[in-house]
Amino acid sequence: PDGARAVVTEFDEGALAVIVVASGKVLSHVSTGGEQPTGVAVTPDAALVLVTNSWSGSLAFVDLKTLKSTTLPLRGMPYDVVISPDGATAYVSVSQLDQVAVVSIPERKVVARMETGRRPRSLALTPDGRVLTAGNFTEGSVSFLDTAGRRLIGDGPTPAVNLRGVAVY
């Protein structure tokens, strides 16, 4: 919450690094319990870090106090993760299934799935958490999803493919 620390996924190591922002010092490396971690998000209260383990198909929940992780199986190459402003819901792009999984963070389970364009990877939420955007890697489009209704509300084609990042403003 104070911006003093950062976390970064260590793809080849299957780990998460916790770093002091001011000094750049790595405080710890925490196993994510899976292979090839890609996406990372921190809950608003900074109690948990969620990490997608793309190769092994799981979502890791890393407790920032104990530095212990548990995983939720999530087949289909989970790639990115964002967390709702209230910290109760995670949205995970599941690239091989052309979906976003909706995960209840307190229950640590998938509660819904939303269809997207082909191979969603990058995700971004509007500041109010009402609209989720998904950059569709191979289709060259951006899907717009209503988080309350848990459904696709639009799809915007781009003139490119290999979409890798998306942000909203």
PDB file of N, CA and C in Angstrom, residues 61-122:
ATOM      1  N   PHE A  61      -1.282 -18.485  -4.813  1.00  0.00           N
ATOM      2  CA  PHE A  61      -1.630 -17.501  -3.797  1.00  0.00           C
ATOM      3  C   PHE A  61      -0.440 -17.456  -2.845  1.00  0.00           C
ATOM      4  N   VAL A  62       0.293 -16.362  -2.853  1.00  0.00           N
ATOM      5  CA  VAL A  62       1.475 -16.223  -2.010  1.00  0.00           C
ATOM      6  C   VAL A  62       1.148 -15.274  -0.862  1.00  0.00           C
ATOM      7  N   ASP A  63       1.250 -15.774   0.348  1.00  0.00           N
ATOM      8  CA  ASP A  63       1.011 -14.982   1.547  1.00  0.00           C
ATOM      9  C   ASP A  63       2.263 -14.129   1.786  1.00  0.00           C
ATOM     10  N   LEU A  64       2.103 -12.819   1.806  1.00  0.00           N
ATOM     11  CA  LEU A  64       3.266 -11.940   1.949  1.00  0.00           C
ATOM     12  C   LEU A  64       3.829 -11.873   3.364  1.00  0.00           C
ATOM     13  N   LYS A  65       3.093 -12.342   4.348  1.00  0.00           N
ATOM     14  CA  LYS A  65       3.631 -12.389   5.713  1.00  0.00           C
ATOM     15  C   LYS A  65       4.454 -13.645   5.938  1.00  0.00           C
ATOM     16  N   THR A  66       3.906 -14.783   5.537  1.00  0.00           N
ATOM     17  CA  THR A  66       4.590 -16.057   5.783  1.00  0.00           C
ATOM     18  C   THR A  66       5.493 -16.486   4.629  1.00  0.00           C
ATOM     19  N   LEU A  67       5.295 -15.861   3.461  1.00  0.00           N
ATOM     20  CA  LEU A  67       6.016 -16.211   2.232  1.00  0.00           C
ATOM     21  C   LEU A  67       5.804 -17.679   1.847  1.00  0.00           C
ATOM     22  N   LYS A  68       4.615 -18.177   2.128  1.00  0.00           N
ATOM     23  CA  LYS A  68       4.220 -19.534   1.725  1.00  0.00           C
ATOM     24  C   LYS A  68       3.229 -19.401   0.574  1.00  0.00           C
ATOM     25  N   SER A  69       3.257 -20.391  -0.324  1.00  0.00           N
ATOM     26  CA  SER A  69       2.315 -20.350  -1.443  1.00  0.00           C
ATOM     27  C   SER A  69       1.479 -21.618  -1.511  1.00  0.00           C
ATOM     28  N   THR A  70       0.263 -21.445  -1.984  1.00  0.00           N
ATOM     29  CA  THR A  70      -0.627 -22.553  -2.305  1.00  0.00           C
ATOM     30  C   THR A  70      -1.102 -22.327  -3.733  1.00  0.00           C
ATOM     31  N   THR A  71      -1.551 -23.386  -4.388  1.00  0.00           N
ATOM     32  CA  THR A  71      -1.970 -23.227  -5.770  1.00  0.00           C
ATOM     33  C   THR A  71      -3.380 -23.755  -6.011  1.00  0.00           C
ATOM     34  N   LEU A  72      -4.007 -23.166  -6.994  1.00  0.00           N
ATOM     35  CA  LEU A  72      -5.300 -23.587  -7.501  1.00  0.00           C
ATOM     36  C   LEU A  72      -5.067 -24.086  -8.916  1.00  0.00           C
ATOM     37  N   PRO A  73      -5.374 -25.353  -9.229  1.00  0.00           N
ATOM     38  CA  PRO A  73      -5.212 -25.835 -10.602  1.00  0.00           C
ATOM     39  C   PRO A  73      -6.071 -25.004 -11.553  1.00  0.00           C
ATOM     40  N   LEU A  74      -5.496 -24.641 -12.687  1.00  0.00           N
ATOM     41  CA  LEU A  74      -6.199 -23.821 -13.669  1.00  0.00           C
ATOM     42  C   LEU A  74      -5.647 -24.161 -15.051  1.00  0.00           C
ATOM     43  N   ARG A  75      -6.158 -25.242 -15.631  1.00  0.00           N
ATOM     44  CA  ARG A  75      -5.628 -25.721 -16.904  1.00  0.00           C
ATOM     45  C   ARG A  75      -5.908 -24.727 -18.024  1.00  0.00           C
ATOM     46  N   GLY A  76      -5.103 -24.818 -19.076  1.00  0.00           N
ATOM     47  CA  GLY A  76      -5.324 -23.981 -20.247  1.00  0.00           C
ATOM     48  C   GLY A  76      -4.383 -22.807 -20.383  1.00  0.00           C
ATOM     49  N   MET A  77      -3.227 -22.857 -19.768  1.00  0.00           N
ATOM     50  CA  MET A  77      -2.196 -21.817 -19.820  1.00  0.00           C
ATOM     51  C   MET A  77      -2.666 -20.464 -19.271  1.00  0.00           C
ATOM     52  N   PRO A  78      -2.855 -20.396 -17.952  1.00  0.00           N
ATOM     53  CA  PRO A  78      -3.162 -19.089 -17.353  1.00  0.00           C
ATOM     54  C   PRO A  78      -1.982 -18.151 -17.577  1.00  0.00           C
ATOM     55  N   TYR A  79      -2.265 -16.933 -17.992  1.00  0.00           N
ATOM     56  CA  TYR A  79      -1.172 -16.052 -18.392  1.00  0.00           C
ATOM     57  C   TYR A  79      -1.072 -14.768 -17.572  1.00  0.00           C
ATOM     58  N   ASP A  80      -2.184 -14.074 -17.393  1.00  0.00           N
ATOM     59  CA  ASP A  80      -2.126 -12.808 -16.653  1.00  0.00           C
ATOM     60  C   ASP A  80      -3.207 -12.824 -15.583  1.00  0.00           C
ATOM     61  N   VAL A  81      -3.080 -11.936 -14.612  1.00  0.00           N
ATOM     62  CA  VAL A  81      -4.051 -11.843 -13.526  1.00  0.00           C
ATOM     63  C   VAL A  81      -4.182 -10.386 -13.098  1.00  0.00           C
ATOM     64  N   VAL A  82      -5.429  -9.973 -12.851  1.00  0.00           N
ATOM     65  CA  VAL A  82      -5.704  -8.669 -12.250  1.00  0.00           C
ATOM     66  C   VAL A  82      -6.704  -8.896 -11.124  1.00  0.00           C
ATOM     67  N   ILE A  83      -6.727  -7.960 -10.182  1.00  0.00           N
ATOM     68  CA  ILE A  83      -7.574  -8.090  -8.999  1.00  0.00           C
ATOM     69  C   ILE A  83      -8.548  -6.917  -8.941  1.00  0.00           C
ATOM     70  N   SER A  84      -9.788  -7.219  -8.577  1.00  0.00           N
ATOM     71  CA  SER A  84     -10.819  -6.190  -8.449  1.00  0.00           C
ATOM     72  C   SER A  84     -10.431  -5.172  -7.373  1.00  0.00           C
ATOM     73  N   PRO A  85     -10.939  -3.938  -7.488  1.00  0.00           N
ATOM     74  CA  PRO A  85     -10.590  -2.908  -6.513  1.00  0.00           C
ATOM     75  C   PRO A  85     -10.906  -3.292  -5.063  1.00  0.00           C
ATOM     76  N   ASP A  86     -11.931  -4.126  -4.845  1.00  0.00           N
ATOM     77  CA  ASP A  86     -12.266  -4.530  -3.476  1.00  0.00           C
ATOM     78  C   ASP A  86     -11.436  -5.718  -2.981  1.00  0.00           C
ATOM     79  N   GLY A  87     -10.619  -6.293  -3.849  1.00  0.00           N
ATOM     80  CA  GLY A  87      -9.732  -7.382  -3.458  1.00  0.00           C
ATOM     81  C   GLY A  87     -10.400  -8.744  -3.333  1.00  0.00           C
ATOM     82  N   ALA A  88     -11.655  -8.853  -3.723  1.00  0.00           N
ATOM     83  CA  ALA A  88     -12.392 -10.111  -3.557  1.00  0.00           C
ATOM     84  C   ALA A  88     -12.329 -11.037  -4.766  1.00  0.00           C
ATOM     85  N   THR A  89     -12.028 -10.470  -5.935  1.00  0.00           N
ATOM     86  CA  THR A  89     -12.093 -11.247  -7.168  1.00  0.00           C
ATOM     87  C   THR A  89     -10.831 -11.076  -7.993  1.00  0.00           C
ATOM     88  N   ALA A  90     -10.370 -12.186  -8.543  1.00  0.00           N
ATOM     89  CA  ALA A  90      -9.252 -12.152  -9.491  1.00  0.00           C
ATOM     90  C   ALA A  90      -9.788 -12.562 -10.855  1.00  0.00           C
ATOM     91  N   TYR A  91      -9.234 -11.951 -11.882  1.00  0.00           N
ATOM     92  CA  TYR A  91      -9.554 -12.308 -13.261  1.00  0.00           C
ATOM     93  C   TYR A  91      -8.268 -12.834 -13.876  1.00  0.00           C
ATOM     94  N   VAL A  92      -8.348 -14.035 -14.446  1.00  0.00           N
ATOM     95  CA  VAL A  92      -7.162 -14.705 -14.968  1.00  0.00           C
ATOM     96  C   VAL A  92      -7.388 -15.052 -16.439  1.00  0.00           C
ATOM     97  N   SER A  93      -6.502 -14.574 -17.304  1.00  0.00           N
ATOM     98  CA  SER A  93      -6.616 -14.960 -18.717  1.00  0.00           C
ATOM     99  C   SER A  93      -6.164 -16.411 -18.845  1.00  0.00           C
ATOM    100  N   VAL A  94      -6.984 -17.206 -19.504  1.00  0.00           N
ATOM    101  CA  VAL A  94      -6.689 -18.621 -19.728  1.00  0.00           C
ATOM    102  C   VAL A  94      -6.547 -18.767 -21.242  1.00  0.00           C
ATOM    103  N   SER A  95      -5.326 -18.586 -21.697  1.00  0.00           N
ATOM    104  CA  SER A  95      -5.035 -18.393 -23.103  1.00  0.00           C
ATOM    105  C   SER A  95      -5.501 -19.528 -24.011  1.00  0.00           C
ATOM    106  N   GLN A  96      -5.204 -20.760 -23.674  1.00  0.00           N
ATOM    107  CA  GLN A  96      -5.538 -21.867 -24.565  1.00  0.00           C
ATOM    108  C   GLN A  96      -7.033 -22.154 -24.636  1.00  0.00           C
ATOM    109  N   LEU A  97      -7.802 -21.657 -23.698  1.00  0.00           N
ATOM    110  CA  LEU A  97      -9.248 -21.904 -23.688  1.00  0.00           C
ATOM    111  C   LEU A  97     -10.058 -20.703 -24.167  1.00  0.00           C
ATOM    112  N   ASP A  98      -9.368 -19.604 -24.531  1.00  0.00           N
ATOM    113  CA  ASP A  98     -10.039 -18.383 -24.996  1.00  0.00           C
ATOM    114  C   ASP A  98     -11.052 -17.882 -23.963  1.00  0.00           C
ATOM    115  N   GLN A  99     -10.579 -17.799 -22.719  1.00  0.00           N
ATOM    116  CA  GLN A  99     -11.456 -17.414 -21.615  1.00  0.00           C
ATOM    117  C   GLN A  99     -10.712 -16.576 -20.587  1.00  0.00           C
ATOM    118  N   VAL A 100     -11.508 -15.940 -19.749  1.00  0.00           N
ATOM    119  CA  VAL A 100     -11.022 -15.357 -18.509  1.00  0.00           C
ATOM    120  C   VAL A 100     -11.731 -16.101 -17.382  1.00  0.00           C
ATOM    121  N   ALA A 101     -10.951 -16.643 -16.463  1.00  0.00           N
ATOM    122  CA  ALA A 101     -11.517 -17.304 -15.286  1.00  0.00           C
ATOM    123  C   ALA A 101     -11.752 -16.248 -14.214  1.00  0.00           C
ATOM    124  N   VAL A 102     -12.913 -16.320 -13.568  1.00  0.00           N
ATOM    125  CA  VAL A 102     -13.253 -15.436 -12.462  1.00  0.00           C
ATOM    126  C   VAL A 102     -13.031 -16.237 -11.183  1.00  0.00           C
ATOM    127  N   VAL A 103     -12.118 -15.757 -10.343  1.00  0.00           N
ATOM    128  CA  VAL A 103     -11.721 -16.493  -9.146  1.00  0.00           C
ATOM    129  C   VAL A 103     -12.113 -15.724  -7.897  1.00  0.00           C
ATOM    130  N   SER A 104     -12.826 -16.390  -6.996  1.00  0.00           N
ATOM    131  CA  SER A 104     -13.119 -15.818  -5.684  1.00  0.00           C
ATOM    132  C   SER A 104     -11.845 -15.954  -4.852  1.00  0.00           C
ATOM    133  N   ILE A 105     -11.282 -14.838  -4.452  1.00  0.00           N
ATOM    134  CA  ILE A 105     -10.039 -14.888  -3.681  1.00  0.00           C
ATOM    135  C   ILE A 105     -10.266 -15.477  -2.286  1.00  0.00           C
ATOM    136  N   PRO A 106     -11.315 -15.087  -1.549  1.00  0.00           N
ATOM    137  CA  PRO A 106     -11.513 -15.702  -0.227  1.00  0.00           C
ATOM    138  C   PRO A 106     -11.744 -17.216  -0.304  1.00  0.00           C
ATOM    139  N   GLU A 107     -12.479 -17.670  -1.329  1.00  0.00           N
ATOM    140  CA  GLU A 107     -12.774 -19.099  -1.457  1.00  0.00           C
ATOM    141  C   GLU A 107     -11.672 -19.863  -2.201  1.00  0.00           C
ATOM    142  N   ARG A 108     -10.845 -19.107  -2.917  1.00  0.00           N
ATOM    143  CA  ARG A 108      -9.783 -19.699  -3.737  1.00  0.00           C
ATOM    144  C   ARG A 108     -10.334 -20.757  -4.688  1.00  0.00           C
ATOM    145  N   LYS A 109     -11.367 -20.335  -5.439  1.00  0.00           N
ATOM    146  CA  LYS A 109     -11.941 -21.234  -6.434  1.00  0.00           C
ATOM    147  C   LYS A 109     -12.491 -20.434  -7.605  1.00  0.00           C
ATOM    148  N   VAL A 110     -12.557 -21.099  -8.764  1.00  0.00           N
ATOM    149  CA  VAL A 110     -13.124 -20.494  -9.960  1.00  0.00           C
ATOM    150  C   VAL A 110     -14.636 -20.481  -9.794  1.00  0.00           C
ATOM    151  N   VAL A 111     -15.241 -19.296  -9.942  1.00  0.00           N
ATOM    152  CA  VAL A 111     -16.689 -19.163  -9.773  1.00  0.00           C
ATOM    153  C   VAL A 111     -17.413 -18.899 -11.087  1.00  0.00           C
ATOM    154  N   ALA A 112     -16.666 -18.543 -12.142  1.00  0.00           N
ATOM    155  CA  ALA A 112     -17.275 -18.298 -13.450  1.00  0.00           C
ATOM    156  C   ALA A 112     -16.164 -18.240 -14.499  1.00  0.00           C
ATOM    157  N   ARG A 113     -16.590 -18.277 -15.741  1.00  0.00           N
ATOM    158  CA  ARG A 113     -15.674 -18.103 -16.880  1.00  0.00           C
ATOM    159  C   ARG A 113     -16.343 -17.201 -17.894  1.00  0.00           C
ATOM    160  N   MET A 114     -15.538 -16.355 -18.540  1.00  0.00           N
ATOM    161  CA  MET A 114     -16.047 -15.458 -19.573  1.00  0.00           C
ATOM    162  C   MET A 114     -15.296 -15.730 -20.873  1.00  0.00           C
ATOM    163  N   GLU A 115     -16.029 -15.832 -21.967  1.00  0.00           N
ATOM    164  CA  GLU A 115     -15.430 -16.057 -23.279  1.00  0.00           C
ATOM    165  C   GLU A 115     -14.780 -14.768 -23.772  1.00  0.00           C
ATOM    166  N   THR A 116     -13.670 -14.927 -24.496  1.00  0.00           N
ATOM    167  CA  THR A 116     -12.943 -13.788 -25.077  1.00  0.00           C
ATOM    168  C   THR A 116     -12.640 -14.106 -26.537  1.00  0.00           C
ATOM    169  N   GLY A 117     -11.810 -13.255 -27.148  1.00  0.00           N
ATOM    170  CA  GLY A 117     -11.272 -13.567 -28.461  1.00  0.00           C
ATOM    171  C   GLY A 117     -10.197 -14.637 -28.321  1.00  0.00           C
ATOM    172  N   ARG A 118      -9.459 -14.898 -29.407  1.00  0.00           N
ATOM    173  CA  ARG A 118      -8.475 -15.974 -29.412  1.00  0.00           C
ATOM    174  C   ARG A 118      -7.211 -15.615 -28.644  1.00  0.00           C
ATOM    175  N   ARG A 119      -6.873 -16.513 -27.723  1.00  0.00           N
ATOM    176  CA  ARG A 119      -5.638 -16.474 -26.940  1.00  0.00           C
ATOM    177  C   ARG A 119      -5.463 -15.197 -26.126  1.00  0.00           C
ATOM    178  N   PRO A 120      -6.372 -14.942 -25.175  1.00  0.00           N
ATOM    179  CA  PRO A 120      -6.197 -13.761 -24.322  1.00  0.00           C
ATOM    180  C   PRO A 120      -4.939 -13.908 -23.473  1.00  0.00           C
ATOM    181  N   ARG A 121      -4.224 -12.839 -23.359  1.00  0.00           N
ATOM    182  CA  ARG A 121      -3.040 -12.823 -22.501  1.00  0.00           C
ATOM    183  C   ARG A 121      -3.118 -11.646 -21.545  1.00  0.00           C
ATOM    184  N   SER A 122      -2.877 -10.454 -22.025  1.00  0.00           N
ATOM    185  CA  SER A 122      -2.825  -9.268 -21.163  1.00  0.00           C
ATOM    186  C   SER A 122      -4.211  -8.856 -20.702  1.00  0.00           C
TER     187      SER A 122
END
